mmCIF file of C-alpha atoms in Angstrom:
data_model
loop_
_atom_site.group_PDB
_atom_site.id
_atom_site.type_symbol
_atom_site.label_atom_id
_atom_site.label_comp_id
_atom_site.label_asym_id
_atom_site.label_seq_id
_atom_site.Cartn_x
_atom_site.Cartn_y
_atom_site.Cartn_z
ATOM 1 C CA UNK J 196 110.659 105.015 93.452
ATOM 2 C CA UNK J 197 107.041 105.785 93.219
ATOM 3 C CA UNK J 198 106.200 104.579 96.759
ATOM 4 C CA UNK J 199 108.574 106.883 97.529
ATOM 5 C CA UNK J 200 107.869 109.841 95.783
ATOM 6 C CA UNK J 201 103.725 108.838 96.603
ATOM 7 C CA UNK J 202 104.959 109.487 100.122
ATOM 8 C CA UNK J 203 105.306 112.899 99.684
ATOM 9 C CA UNK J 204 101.392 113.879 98.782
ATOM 10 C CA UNK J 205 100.015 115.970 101.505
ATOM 11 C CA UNK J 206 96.853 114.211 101.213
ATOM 12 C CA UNK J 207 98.081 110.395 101.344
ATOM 13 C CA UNK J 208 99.512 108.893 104.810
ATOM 14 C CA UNK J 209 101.713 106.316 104.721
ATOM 15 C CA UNK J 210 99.006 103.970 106.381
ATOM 16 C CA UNK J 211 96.150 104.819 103.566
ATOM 17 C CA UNK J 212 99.061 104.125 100.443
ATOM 18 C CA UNK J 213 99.994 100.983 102.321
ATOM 19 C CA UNK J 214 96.302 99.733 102.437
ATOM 20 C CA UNK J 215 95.374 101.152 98.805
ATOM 21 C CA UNK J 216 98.342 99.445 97.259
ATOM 22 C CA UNK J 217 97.353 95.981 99.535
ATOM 23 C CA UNK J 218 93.556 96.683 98.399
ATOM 24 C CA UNK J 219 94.809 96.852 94.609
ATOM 25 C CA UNK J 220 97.175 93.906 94.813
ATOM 26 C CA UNK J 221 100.122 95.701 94.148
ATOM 27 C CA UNK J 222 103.541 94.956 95.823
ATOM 28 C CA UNK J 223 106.843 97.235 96.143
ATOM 29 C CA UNK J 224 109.387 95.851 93.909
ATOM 30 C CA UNK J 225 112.603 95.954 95.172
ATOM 31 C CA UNK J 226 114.632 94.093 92.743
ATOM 32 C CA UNK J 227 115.876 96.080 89.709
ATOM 33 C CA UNK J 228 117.145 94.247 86.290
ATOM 34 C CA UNK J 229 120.155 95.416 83.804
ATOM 35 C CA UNK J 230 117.341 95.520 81.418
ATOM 36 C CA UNK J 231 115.672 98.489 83.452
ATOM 37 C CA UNK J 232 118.455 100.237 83.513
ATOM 38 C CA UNK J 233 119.680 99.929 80.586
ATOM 39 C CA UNK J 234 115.938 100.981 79.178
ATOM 40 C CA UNK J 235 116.288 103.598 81.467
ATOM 41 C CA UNK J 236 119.130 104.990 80.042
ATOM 42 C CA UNK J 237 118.589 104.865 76.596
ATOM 43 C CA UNK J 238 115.239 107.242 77.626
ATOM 44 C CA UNK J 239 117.108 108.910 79.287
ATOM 45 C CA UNK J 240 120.238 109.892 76.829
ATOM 46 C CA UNK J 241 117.180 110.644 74.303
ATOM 47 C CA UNK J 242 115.513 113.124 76.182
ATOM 48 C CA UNK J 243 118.425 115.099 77.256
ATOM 49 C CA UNK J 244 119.589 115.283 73.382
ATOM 50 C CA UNK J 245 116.322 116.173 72.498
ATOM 51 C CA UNK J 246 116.295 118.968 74.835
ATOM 52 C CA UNK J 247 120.111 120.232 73.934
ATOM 53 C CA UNK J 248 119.354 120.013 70.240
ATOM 54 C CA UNK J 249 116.196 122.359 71.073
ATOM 55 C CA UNK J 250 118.914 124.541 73.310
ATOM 56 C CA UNK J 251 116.697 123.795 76.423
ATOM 57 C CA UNK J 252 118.530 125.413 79.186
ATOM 58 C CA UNK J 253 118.791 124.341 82.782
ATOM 59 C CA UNK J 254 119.216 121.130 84.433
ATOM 60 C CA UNK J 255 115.845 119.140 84.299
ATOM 61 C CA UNK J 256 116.523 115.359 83.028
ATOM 62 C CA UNK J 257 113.886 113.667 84.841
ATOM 63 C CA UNK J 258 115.890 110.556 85.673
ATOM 64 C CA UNK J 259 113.367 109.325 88.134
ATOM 65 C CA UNK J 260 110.531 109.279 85.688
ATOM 66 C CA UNK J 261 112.925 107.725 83.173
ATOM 67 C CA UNK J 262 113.733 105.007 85.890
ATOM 68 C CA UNK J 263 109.994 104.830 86.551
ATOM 69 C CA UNK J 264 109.080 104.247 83.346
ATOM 70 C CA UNK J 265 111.934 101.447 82.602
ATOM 71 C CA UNK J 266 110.702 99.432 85.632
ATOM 72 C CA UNK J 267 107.142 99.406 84.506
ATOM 73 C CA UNK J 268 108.449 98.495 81.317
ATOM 74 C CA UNK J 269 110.487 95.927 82.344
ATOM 75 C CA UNK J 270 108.523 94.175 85.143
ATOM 76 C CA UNK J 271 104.505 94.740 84.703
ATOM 77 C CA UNK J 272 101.502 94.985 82.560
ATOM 78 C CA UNK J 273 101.107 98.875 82.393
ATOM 79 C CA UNK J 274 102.011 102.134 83.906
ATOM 80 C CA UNK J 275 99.256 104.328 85.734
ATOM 81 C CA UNK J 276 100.243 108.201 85.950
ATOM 82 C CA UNK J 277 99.304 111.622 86.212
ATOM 83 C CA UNK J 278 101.689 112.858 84.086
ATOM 84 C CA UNK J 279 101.621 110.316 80.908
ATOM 85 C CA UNK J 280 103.284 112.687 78.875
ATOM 86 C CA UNK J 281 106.442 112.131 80.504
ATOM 87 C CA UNK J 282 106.814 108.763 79.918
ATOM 88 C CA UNK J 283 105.331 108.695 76.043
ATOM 89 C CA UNK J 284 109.139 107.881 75.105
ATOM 90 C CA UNK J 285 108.311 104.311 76.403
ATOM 91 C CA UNK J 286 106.812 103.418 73.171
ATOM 92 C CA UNK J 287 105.821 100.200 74.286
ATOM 93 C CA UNK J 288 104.502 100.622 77.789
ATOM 94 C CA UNK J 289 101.318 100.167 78.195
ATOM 95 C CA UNK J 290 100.199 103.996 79.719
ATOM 96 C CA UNK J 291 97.142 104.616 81.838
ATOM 97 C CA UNK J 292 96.676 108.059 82.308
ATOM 98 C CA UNK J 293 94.252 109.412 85.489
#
């Protein structure tokens, strides 16, 4: 999910993320777990009653970053982001924030 959404930065072609993430040993991970989703949906089920208790209105339940946020749970060390905010319901994820 983040290769794909990291495909949509002006700045970054698809050539430059391809070599970064080769450069920085990381591999696209194409296998998902029940565990992931499963994490991802308890994140997910508290966020959205957080917001409805707090009479949020509109649509925004950031399922991808929820799903983002389960697989770096699930399958590595730590989690680096822009926005670590979103994913401080991960209580045990290790969070790098840039």
């Amino acid at each position: 999910m983040v290769y794909a959404e990291l495909h949509a930065v002006p700045t970054i072609t698809k050539v430059a993320l391809d070599q970064a993430l080769l450069q920085m040993l990381i591999s696209v991970d194409s296998s998902s777990t029940l565990r992931m989703w499963e994490e991802t949906g308890r994140v997910h089920a508290l966020i959205c009653q957080r917001r409805r208790s707090a009479g949020a209105v509109g649509n925004r339940r950031p399922l991808a970053d929820h799903l983002i946020g389960a697989h770096a749970l699930c399958r590595t060390d730590a989690l680096l982001t822009h926005n670590a905010r979103d994913f401080s319901d991960f209580t045990t994820l290790n969070i790098i924030g840039i």
